[in-house]
Short mmCIF file of C-alpha atoms and ligand atoms in Angstrom, two decimals:
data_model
loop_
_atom_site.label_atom_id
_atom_site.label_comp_id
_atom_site.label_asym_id
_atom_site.label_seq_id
_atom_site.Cartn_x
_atom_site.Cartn_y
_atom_site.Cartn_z
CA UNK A 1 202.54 -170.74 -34.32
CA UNK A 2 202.38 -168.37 -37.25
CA UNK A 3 199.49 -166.07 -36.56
CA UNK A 4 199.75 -165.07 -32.49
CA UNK A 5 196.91 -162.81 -31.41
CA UNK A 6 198.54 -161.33 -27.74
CA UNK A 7 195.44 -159.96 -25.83
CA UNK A 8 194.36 -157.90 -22.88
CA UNK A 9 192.48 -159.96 -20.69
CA UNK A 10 191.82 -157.43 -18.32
CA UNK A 11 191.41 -153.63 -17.81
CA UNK A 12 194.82 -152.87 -19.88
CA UNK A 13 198.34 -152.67 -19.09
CA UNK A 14 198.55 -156.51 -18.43
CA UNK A 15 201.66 -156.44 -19.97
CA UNK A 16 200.96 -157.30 -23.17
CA UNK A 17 203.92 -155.06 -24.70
CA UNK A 18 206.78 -157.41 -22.62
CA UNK A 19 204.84 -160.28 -23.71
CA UNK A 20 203.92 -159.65 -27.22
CA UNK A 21 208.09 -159.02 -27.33
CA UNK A 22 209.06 -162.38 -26.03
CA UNK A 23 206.70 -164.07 -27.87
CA UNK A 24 208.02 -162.63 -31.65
CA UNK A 25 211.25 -163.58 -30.61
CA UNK A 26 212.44 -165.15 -34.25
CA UNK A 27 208.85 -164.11 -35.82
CA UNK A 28 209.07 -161.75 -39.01
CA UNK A 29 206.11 -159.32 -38.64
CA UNK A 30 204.12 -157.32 -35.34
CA UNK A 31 201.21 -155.65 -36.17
CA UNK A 32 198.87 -153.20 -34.22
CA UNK A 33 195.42 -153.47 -35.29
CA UNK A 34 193.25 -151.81 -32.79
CA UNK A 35 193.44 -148.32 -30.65
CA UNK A 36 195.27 -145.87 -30.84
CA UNK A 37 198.18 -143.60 -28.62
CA UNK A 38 196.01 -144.56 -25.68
CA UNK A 39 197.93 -147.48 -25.40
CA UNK A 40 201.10 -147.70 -23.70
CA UNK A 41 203.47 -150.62 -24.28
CA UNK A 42 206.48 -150.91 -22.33
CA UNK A 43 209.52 -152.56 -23.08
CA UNK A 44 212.64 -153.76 -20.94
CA UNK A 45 215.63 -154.69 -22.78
CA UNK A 46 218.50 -154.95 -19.97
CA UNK A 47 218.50 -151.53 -18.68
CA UNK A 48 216.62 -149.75 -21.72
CA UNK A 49 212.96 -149.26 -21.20
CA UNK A 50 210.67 -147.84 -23.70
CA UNK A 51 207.24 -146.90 -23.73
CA UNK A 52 205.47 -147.14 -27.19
CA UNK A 53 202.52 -145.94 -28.28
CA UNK A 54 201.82 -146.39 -31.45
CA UNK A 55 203.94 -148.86 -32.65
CA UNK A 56 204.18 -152.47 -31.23
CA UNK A 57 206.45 -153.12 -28.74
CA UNK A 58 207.16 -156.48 -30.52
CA UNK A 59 209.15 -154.53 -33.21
CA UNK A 60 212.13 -154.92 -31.15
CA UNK A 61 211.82 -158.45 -31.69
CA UNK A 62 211.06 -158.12 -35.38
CA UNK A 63 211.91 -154.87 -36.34
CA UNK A 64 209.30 -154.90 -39.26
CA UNK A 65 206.39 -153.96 -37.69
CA UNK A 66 202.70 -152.85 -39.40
CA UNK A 67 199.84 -150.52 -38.50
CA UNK A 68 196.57 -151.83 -39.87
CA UNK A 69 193.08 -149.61 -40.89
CA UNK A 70 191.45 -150.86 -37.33
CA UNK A 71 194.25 -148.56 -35.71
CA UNK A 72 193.13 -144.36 -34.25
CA UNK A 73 196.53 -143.51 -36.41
CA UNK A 74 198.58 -140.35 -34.66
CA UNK A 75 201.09 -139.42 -36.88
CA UNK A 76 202.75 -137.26 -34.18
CA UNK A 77 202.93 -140.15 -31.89
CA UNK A 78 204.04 -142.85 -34.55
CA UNK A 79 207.36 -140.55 -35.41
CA UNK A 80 208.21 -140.11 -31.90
CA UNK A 81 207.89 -143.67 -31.51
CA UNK A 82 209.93 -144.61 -34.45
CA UNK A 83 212.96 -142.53 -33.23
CA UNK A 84 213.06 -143.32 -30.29
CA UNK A 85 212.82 -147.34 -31.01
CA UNK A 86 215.24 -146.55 -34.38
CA UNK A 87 217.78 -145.04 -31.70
CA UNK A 88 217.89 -148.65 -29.69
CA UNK A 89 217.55 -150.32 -32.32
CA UNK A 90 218.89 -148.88 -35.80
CA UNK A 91 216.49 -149.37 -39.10
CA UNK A 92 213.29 -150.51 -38.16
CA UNK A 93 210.69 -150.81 -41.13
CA UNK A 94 207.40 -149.94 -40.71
CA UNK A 95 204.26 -150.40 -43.05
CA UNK A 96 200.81 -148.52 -43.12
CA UNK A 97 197.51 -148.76 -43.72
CA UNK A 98 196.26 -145.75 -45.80
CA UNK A 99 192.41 -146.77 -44.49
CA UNK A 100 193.88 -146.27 -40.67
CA UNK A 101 191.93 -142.96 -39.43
CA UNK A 102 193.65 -140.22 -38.02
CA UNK A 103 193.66 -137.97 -34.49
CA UNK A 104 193.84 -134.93 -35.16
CA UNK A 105 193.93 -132.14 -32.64
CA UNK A 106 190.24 -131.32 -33.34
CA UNK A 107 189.35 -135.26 -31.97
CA UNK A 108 191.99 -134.14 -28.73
CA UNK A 109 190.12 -130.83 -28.00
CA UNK A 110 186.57 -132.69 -28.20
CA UNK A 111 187.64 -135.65 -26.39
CA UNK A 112 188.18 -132.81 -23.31
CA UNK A 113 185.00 -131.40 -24.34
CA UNK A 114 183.25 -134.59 -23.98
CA UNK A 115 184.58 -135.15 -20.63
CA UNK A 116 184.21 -132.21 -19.54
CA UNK A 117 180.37 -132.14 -20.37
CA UNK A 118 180.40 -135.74 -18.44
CA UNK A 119 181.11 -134.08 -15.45
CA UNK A 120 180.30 -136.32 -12.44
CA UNK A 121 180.07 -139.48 -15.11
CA UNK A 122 183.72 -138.78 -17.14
CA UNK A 123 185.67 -141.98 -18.18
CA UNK A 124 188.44 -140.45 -17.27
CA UNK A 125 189.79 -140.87 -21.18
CA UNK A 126 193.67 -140.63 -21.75
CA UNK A 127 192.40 -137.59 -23.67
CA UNK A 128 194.77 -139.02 -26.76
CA UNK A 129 191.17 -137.70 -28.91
CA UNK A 130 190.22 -141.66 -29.43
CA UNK A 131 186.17 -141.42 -28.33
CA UNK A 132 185.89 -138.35 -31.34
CA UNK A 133 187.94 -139.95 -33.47
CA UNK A 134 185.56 -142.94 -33.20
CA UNK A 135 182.59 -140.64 -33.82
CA UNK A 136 184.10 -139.18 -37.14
CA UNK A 137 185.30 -142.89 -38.48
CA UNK A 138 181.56 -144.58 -37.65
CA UNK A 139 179.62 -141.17 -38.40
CA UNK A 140 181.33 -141.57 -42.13
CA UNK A 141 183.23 -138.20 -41.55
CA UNK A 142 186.44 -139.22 -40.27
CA UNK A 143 190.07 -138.55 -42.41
CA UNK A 144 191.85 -141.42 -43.20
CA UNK A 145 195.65 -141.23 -44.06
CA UNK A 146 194.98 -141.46 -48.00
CA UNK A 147 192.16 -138.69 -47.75
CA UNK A 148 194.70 -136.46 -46.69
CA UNK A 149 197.09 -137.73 -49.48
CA UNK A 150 194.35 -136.66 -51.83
CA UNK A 151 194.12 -132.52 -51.50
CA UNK A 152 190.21 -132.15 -53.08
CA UNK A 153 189.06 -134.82 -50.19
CA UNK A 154 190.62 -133.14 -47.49
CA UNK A 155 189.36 -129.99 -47.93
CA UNK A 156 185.37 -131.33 -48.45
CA UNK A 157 185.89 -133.29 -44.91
CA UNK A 158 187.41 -130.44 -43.21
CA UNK A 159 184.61 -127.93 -44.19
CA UNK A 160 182.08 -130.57 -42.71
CA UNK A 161 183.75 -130.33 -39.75
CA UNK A 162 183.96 -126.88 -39.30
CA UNK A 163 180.17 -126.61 -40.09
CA UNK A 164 179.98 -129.19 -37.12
CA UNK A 165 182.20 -128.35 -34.46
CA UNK A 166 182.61 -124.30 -35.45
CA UNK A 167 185.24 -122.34 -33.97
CA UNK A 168 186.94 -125.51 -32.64
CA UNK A 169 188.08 -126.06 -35.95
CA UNK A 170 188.49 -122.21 -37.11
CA UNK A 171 191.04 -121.15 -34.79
CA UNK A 172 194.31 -123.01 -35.83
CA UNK A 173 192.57 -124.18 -39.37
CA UNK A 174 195.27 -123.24 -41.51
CA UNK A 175 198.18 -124.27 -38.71
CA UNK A 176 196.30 -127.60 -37.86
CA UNK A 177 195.98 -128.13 -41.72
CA UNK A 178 199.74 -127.67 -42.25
CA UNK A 179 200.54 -129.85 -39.27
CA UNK A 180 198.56 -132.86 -40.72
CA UNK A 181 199.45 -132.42 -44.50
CA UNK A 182 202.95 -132.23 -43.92
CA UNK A 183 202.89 -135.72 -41.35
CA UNK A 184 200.79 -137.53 -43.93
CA UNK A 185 203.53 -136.60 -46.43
CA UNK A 186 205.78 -138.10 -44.07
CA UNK A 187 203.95 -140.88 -43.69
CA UNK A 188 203.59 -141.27 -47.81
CA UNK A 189 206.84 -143.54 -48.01
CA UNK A 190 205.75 -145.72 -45.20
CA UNK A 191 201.98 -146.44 -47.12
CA UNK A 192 201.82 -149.95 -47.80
CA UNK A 193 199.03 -152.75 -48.37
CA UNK A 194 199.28 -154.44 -44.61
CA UNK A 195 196.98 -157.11 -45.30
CA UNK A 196 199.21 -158.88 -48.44
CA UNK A 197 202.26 -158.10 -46.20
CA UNK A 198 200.88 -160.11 -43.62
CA UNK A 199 199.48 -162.86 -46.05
CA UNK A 200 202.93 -163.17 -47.49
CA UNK A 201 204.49 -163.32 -44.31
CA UNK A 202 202.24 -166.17 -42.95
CA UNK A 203 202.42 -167.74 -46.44
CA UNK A 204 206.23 -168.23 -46.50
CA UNK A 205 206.17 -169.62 -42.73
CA UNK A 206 206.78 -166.67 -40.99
CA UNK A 207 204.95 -165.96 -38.04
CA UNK A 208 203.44 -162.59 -37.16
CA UNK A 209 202.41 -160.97 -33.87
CA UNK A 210 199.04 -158.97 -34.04
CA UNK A 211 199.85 -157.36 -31.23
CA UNK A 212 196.79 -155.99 -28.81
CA UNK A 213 195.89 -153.01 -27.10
CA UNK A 214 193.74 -151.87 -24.20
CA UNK A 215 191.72 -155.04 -22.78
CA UNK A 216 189.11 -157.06 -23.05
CA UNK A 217 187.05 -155.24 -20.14
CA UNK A 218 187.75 -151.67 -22.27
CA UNK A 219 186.26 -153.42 -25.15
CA UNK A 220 183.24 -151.11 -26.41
CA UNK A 221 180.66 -154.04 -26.94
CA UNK A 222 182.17 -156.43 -24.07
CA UNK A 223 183.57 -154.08 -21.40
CA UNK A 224 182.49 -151.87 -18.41
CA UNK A 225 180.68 -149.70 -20.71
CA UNK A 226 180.45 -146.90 -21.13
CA UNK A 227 183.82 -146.33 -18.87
CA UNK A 228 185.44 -148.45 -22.19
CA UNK A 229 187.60 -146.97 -24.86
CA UNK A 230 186.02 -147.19 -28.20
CA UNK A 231 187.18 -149.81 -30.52
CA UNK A 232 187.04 -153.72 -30.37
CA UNK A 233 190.07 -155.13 -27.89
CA UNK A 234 188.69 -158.84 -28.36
CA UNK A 235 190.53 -161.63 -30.42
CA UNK A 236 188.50 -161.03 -33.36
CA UNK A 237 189.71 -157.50 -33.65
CA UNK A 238 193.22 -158.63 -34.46
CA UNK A 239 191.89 -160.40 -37.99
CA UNK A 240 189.10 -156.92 -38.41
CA UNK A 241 191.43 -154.63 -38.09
CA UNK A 242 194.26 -155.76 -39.74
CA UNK A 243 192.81 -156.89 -42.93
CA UNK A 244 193.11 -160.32 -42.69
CA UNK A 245 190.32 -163.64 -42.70
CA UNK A 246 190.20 -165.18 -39.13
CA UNK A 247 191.58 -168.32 -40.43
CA UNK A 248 194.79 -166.18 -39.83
CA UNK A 249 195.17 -166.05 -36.10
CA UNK A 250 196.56 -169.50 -35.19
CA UNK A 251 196.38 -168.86 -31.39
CA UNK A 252 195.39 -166.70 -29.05
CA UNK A 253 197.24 -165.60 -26.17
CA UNK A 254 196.09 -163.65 -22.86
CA UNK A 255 197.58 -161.64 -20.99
CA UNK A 256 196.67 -161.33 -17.19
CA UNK A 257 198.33 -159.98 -14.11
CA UNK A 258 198.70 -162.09 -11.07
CA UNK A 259 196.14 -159.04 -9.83
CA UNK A 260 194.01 -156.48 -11.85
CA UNK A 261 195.33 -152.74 -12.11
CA UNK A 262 192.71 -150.45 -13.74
CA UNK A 263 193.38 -146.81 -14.98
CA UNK A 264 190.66 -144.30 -15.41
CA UNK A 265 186.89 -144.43 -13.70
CA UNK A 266 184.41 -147.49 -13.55
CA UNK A 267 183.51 -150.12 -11.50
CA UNK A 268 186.48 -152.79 -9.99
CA UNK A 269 184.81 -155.62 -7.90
CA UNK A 270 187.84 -156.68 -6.38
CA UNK A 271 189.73 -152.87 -5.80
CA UNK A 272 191.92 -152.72 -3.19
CA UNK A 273 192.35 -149.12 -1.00
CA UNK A 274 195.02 -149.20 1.61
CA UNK A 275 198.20 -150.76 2.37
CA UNK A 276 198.29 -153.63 0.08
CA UNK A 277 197.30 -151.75 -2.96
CA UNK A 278 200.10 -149.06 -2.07
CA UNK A 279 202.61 -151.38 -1.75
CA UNK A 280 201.88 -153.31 -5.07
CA UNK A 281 201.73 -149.98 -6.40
CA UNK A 282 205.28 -148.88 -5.48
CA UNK A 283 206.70 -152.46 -5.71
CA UNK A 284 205.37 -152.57 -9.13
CA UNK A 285 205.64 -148.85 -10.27
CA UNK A 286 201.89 -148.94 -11.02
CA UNK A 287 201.27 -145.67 -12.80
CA UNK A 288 200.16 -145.50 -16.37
CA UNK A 289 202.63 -145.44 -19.55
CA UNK A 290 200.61 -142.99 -21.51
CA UNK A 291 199.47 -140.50 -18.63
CA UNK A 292 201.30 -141.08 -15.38
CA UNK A 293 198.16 -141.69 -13.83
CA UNK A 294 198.49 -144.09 -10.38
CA UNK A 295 196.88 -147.18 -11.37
CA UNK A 296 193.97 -148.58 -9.15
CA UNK A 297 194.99 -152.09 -7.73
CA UNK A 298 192.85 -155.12 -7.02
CA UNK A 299 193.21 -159.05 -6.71
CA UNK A 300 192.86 -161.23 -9.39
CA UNK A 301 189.21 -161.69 -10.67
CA UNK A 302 187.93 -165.01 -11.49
CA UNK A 303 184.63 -164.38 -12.86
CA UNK A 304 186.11 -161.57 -14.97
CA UNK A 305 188.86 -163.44 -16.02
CA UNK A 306 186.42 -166.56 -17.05
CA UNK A 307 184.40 -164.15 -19.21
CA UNK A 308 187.26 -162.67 -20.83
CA UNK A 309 188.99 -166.15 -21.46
CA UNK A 310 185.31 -167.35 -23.51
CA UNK A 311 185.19 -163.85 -25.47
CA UNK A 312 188.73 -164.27 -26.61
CA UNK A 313 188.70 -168.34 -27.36
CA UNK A 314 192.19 -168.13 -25.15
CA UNK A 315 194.69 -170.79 -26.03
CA UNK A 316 196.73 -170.02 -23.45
CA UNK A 317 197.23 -167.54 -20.46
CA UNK A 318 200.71 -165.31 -20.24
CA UNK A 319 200.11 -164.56 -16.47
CA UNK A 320 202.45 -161.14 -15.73
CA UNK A 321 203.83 -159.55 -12.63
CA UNK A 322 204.15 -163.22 -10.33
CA UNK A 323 207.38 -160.98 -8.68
CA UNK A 324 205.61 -157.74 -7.95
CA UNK A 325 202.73 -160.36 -6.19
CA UNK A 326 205.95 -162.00 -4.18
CA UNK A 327 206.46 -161.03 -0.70
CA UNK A 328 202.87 -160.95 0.43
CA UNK A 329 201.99 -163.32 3.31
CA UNK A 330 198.85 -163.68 2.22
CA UNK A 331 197.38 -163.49 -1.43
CA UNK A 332 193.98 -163.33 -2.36
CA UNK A 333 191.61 -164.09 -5.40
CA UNK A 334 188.43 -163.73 -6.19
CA UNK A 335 186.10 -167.02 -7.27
CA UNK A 336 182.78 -165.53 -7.69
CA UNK A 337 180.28 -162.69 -6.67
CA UNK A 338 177.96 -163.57 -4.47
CA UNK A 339 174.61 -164.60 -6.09
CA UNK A 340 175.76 -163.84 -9.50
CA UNK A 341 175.31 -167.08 -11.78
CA UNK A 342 175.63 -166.94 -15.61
CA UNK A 343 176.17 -163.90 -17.53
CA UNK A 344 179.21 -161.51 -16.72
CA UNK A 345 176.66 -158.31 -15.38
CA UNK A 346 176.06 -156.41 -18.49
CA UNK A 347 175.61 -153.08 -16.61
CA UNK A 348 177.74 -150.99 -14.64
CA UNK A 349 174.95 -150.06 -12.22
CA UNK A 350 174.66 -154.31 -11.48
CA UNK A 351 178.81 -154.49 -11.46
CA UNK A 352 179.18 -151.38 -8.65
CA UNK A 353 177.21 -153.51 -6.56
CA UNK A 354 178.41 -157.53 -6.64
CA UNK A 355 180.58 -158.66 -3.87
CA UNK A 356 183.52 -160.66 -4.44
CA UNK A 357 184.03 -163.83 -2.45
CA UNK A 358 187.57 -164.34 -2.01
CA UNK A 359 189.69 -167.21 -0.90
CA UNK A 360 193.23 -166.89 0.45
CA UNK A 361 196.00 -168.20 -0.10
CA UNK A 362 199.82 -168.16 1.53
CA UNK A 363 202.06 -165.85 -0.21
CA UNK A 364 205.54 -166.51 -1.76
CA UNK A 365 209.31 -165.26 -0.51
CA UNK A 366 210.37 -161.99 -2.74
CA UNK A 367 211.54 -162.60 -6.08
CA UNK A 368 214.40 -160.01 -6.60
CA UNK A 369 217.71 -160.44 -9.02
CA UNK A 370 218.83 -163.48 -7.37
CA UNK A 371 215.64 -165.26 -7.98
CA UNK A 372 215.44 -164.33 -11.08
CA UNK A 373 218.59 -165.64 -12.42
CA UNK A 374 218.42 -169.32 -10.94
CA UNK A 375 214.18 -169.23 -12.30
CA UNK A 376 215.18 -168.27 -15.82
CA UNK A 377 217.95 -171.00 -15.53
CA UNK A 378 215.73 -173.71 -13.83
CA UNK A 379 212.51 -172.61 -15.21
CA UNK A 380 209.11 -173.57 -13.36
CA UNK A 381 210.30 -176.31 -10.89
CA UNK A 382 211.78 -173.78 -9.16
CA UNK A 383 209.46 -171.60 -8.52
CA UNK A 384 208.20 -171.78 -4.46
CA UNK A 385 205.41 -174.30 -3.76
CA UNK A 386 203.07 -171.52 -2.93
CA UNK A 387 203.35 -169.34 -6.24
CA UNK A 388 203.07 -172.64 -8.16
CA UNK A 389 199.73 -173.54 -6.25
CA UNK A 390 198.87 -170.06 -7.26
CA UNK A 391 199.55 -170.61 -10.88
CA UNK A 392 197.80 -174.05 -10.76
CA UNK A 393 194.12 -172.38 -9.64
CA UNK A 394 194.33 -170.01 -12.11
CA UNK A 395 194.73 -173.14 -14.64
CA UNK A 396 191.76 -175.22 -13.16
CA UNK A 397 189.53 -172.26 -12.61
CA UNK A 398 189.74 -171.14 -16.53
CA UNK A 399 190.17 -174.02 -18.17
CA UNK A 400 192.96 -172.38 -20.06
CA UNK A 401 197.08 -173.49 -19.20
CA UNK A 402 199.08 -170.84 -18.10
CA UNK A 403 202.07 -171.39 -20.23
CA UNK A 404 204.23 -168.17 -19.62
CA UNK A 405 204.98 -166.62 -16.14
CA UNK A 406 206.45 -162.87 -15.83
CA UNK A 407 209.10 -162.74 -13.42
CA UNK A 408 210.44 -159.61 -14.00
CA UNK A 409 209.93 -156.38 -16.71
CA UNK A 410 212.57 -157.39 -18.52
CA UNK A 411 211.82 -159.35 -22.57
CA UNK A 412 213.71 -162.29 -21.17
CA UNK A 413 212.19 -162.65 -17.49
CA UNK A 414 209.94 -165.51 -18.47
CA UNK A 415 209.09 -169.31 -17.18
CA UNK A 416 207.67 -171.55 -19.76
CA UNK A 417 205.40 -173.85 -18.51
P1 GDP B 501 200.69 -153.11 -21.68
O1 GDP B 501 199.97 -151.83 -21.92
O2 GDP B 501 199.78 -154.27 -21.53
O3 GDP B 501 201.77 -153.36 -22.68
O4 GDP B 501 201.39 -152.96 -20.27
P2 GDP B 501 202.24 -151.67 -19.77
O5 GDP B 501 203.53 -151.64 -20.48
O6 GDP B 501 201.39 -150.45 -19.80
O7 GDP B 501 202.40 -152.02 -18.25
C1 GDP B 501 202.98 -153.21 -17.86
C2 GDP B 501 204.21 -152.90 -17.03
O8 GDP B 501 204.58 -154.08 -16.37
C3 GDP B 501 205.42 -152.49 -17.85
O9 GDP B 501 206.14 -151.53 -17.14
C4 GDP B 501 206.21 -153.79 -18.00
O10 GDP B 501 207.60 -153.57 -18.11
C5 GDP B 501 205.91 -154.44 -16.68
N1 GDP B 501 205.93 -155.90 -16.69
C6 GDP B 501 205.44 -156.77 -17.61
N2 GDP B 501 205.57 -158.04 -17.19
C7 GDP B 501 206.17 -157.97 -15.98
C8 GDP B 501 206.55 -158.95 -15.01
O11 GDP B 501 206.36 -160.15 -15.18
N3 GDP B 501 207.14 -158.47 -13.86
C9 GDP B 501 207.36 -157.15 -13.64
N4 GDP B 501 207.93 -156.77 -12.50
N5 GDP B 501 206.99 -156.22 -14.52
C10 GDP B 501 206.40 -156.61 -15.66
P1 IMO B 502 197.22 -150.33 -23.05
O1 IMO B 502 197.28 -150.75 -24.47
C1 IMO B 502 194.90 -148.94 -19.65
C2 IMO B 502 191.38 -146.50 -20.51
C3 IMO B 502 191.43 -145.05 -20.03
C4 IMO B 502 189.98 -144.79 -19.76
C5 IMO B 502 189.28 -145.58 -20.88
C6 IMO B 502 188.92 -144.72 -22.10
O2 IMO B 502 198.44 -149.63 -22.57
O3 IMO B 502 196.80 -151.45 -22.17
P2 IMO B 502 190.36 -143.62 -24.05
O4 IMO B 502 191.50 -142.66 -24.00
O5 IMO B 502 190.66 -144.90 -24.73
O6 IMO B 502 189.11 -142.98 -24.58
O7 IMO B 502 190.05 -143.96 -22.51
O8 IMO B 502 190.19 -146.59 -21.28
N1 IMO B 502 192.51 -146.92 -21.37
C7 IMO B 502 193.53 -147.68 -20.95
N2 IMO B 502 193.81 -148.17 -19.73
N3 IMO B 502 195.70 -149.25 -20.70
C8 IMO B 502 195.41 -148.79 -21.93
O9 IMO B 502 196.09 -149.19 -23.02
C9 IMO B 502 194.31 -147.94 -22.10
N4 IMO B 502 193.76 -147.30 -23.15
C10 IMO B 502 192.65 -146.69 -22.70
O10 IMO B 502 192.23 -144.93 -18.88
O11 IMO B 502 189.60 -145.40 -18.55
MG1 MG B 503 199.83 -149.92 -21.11
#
């Protein structure tokens, strides 16, 4: 499979770093195409875990990894990633896009600005400056990484801004300037054209890994909006904003939990509050990558997974996190809201208000070490009856095959089905 889109099917933090890892095992190329250093990928390689940002986690696989121009590009974040995965790993090699837009820390102090003027109604942003660096790229006033490579354009685009945002701007100017002049010189060696690197990759029979962020439900035209982030999370995205036709993704995988976690306000039909959510919580060391922020916790959506699976054109599911579900007596999912037919609802206001219907089902004994070992060794067949059943809803409700099952954090804790 040569181009692998790895998706978000949910609210983010699926998992789609583990799984966009395992599945460029032996592939030559991962790219990020979409979001920014609000996404936070972790990684599990025997006892090392890393948290990326910036950078796919599916380098460790490949160790050639791109950025494309669809990416919110933080130079800051991208170096701290690279040392940290160069320290693990020795030379990785890493091309960008000079189109890719860049934070600065004028988009961080307005993204707190915005939120702040929110109030009562705040998103509840990662405050990683994405939302303003949105409004600079689409109101044709952003900085790209080869503006600031050229000295006359960055001057002309930072005087706009300071006649826009004022003393936001004024009061570290010269610092802030330094700062980003002397990343994106950096950065110069690293400036490459991402789209022929991926066409020659997929050309020679190499397959690449355009690896997501966020999820479908934070996309800006499909998700919750407006508690979304603001770029496109959604299969197409992955050709967009990596600079290649869509006859280039080959398949699409999602990535699901065997529940929903959501970080960050909004509406969550199926949120759990109590002792079940705490426990997943803990089991699963729910809090975010990027912020630290306790993730809410819910049971697997249906309808929401159904919509996402259409949006996406899913080949296949990569369903995450089957161990932290383990050891539940009872596990539930949601089939449908009540009275809702058709459309996913299109507005938050409708979304607050549907009511799950559930259906229950028996749980599954823990799935510690042990477990692990003799399921990587006898794959699927030996998972318990119960988490199978599970697995097997999932299939008939979506229409989609679940073909990978997490069973641990870990690259390697996978059952191919
Ligand atoms: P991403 O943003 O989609 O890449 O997901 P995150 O890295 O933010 O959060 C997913 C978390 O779940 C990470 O800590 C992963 O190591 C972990 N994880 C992924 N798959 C599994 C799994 O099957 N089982 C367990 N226990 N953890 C998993
Ligand atoms: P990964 O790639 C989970 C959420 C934020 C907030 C909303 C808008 O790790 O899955 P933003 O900073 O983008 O303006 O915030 O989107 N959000 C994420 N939630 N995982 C992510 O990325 C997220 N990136 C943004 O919590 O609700
Ligand atoms: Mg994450």
């Amino acid at each position: 499979m040569p181009g692998v889109a790895v998706i978000g099917l949910q609210w983010g933090d699926e998992g789609k770093g583990k799984a966009s890892a395992y599945l460029a095992r032996g592939a030559s190329l991962a790219v990020r195409f979409n979001g920014g250093a609000n996404a936070g990928h972790t990684v599990t390689l025997d006892d090392r875990s890393l948290s990326l940002h910036m950078l796919p986690a599916a380098s460790v696989s490949t160790r050639k990894a791109a950025i494309g121009p669809g990416v919110y590009l933080d130079l800051e974040e991208l170096f701290r990633d690279l040392e940290r995965l160069e320290k693990v790993l020795g030379r990785v090699e890493v091309t960008i896009s000079p189109r890719a837009h860049l934070v600065t820390p004028l988009q961080k102090k307005l993204d707190a600005k915005l939120e702040e003027a929110r109030g009562g109604a705040a998103i509840g942003t990662t405050m990683r400056g994405i939302g303003p660096t949105a409004i600079h790229k689409y109101g044709r006033l952003g900085l790209r990484l080869c503006d600031v490579l050229e000295p006359e354009l960055l001057s002309s685009i930072l005087d706009v801004w300071a006649r826009l945002w004022g003393d936001l701007v004024k009061v570290e100017e010269e610092d802030v300037l330094a700062v980003i002049r002397g990343l994106a010189e950096r950065a110069r060696p690293l400036v490459g054209d991402v789209s022929k690197l991926i066409r020659a990759q997929l050309e020679t029979g190499g397959t690449v890994v355009f690896e997501g962020a966020q999820g479908t439900m934070l996309d800006i035209d499909y998700g919750t909006y407006p508690f979304v982030t603001s770029s496109h999370t959604v299969s197409p995205a992955a050709a967009l904003g990596s600079g290649v036709g869509l006859r280039s993704i080959d398949r699409v995988i999602g990535v699901s939990k065997a529940y929903t976690t959501r970080v960050g306000s909004g509406p969550f039909p199926t949120e759990l509050k109590g002792e079940v959510a705490d426990a997943l919580r803990e089991r699963g060391g729910e809090y975010g990558a990027t912020t630290g922020r306790p993730r809410r916790i819910g049971w697997l959506d249906l309808p929401q997974l159904r919509y996402a699976c259409q949006l996406n054109d899913v080949d296949a599911i990569f369903l995450t996190r089957i161990d932290t579900l383990s050891g539940q007596s009872r596990v539930s999912i949601c089939k449908d809201y009540e009275g809702v037919e058709g459309f996913y609802p299109e507005t938050v206001q409708r979304l607050w208000k549907v009511r799950p219907r559930f259906v229950e089902l028996e749980g599954w004994p823990l799935i510690e070490e042990d477990e692990r070992r003799v399921l990587r060794r006898e794959g699927y067949g030996a998972l318990h009856g119960n988490a199978r059943r599970f697995v097997e809803l999932i299939e008939d409700e979506l229409g989609a095959p679940v073909k990978y099952i997490g069973i641990g954090p870990r690259v390697d804790d996978v059952i191919e089905k």
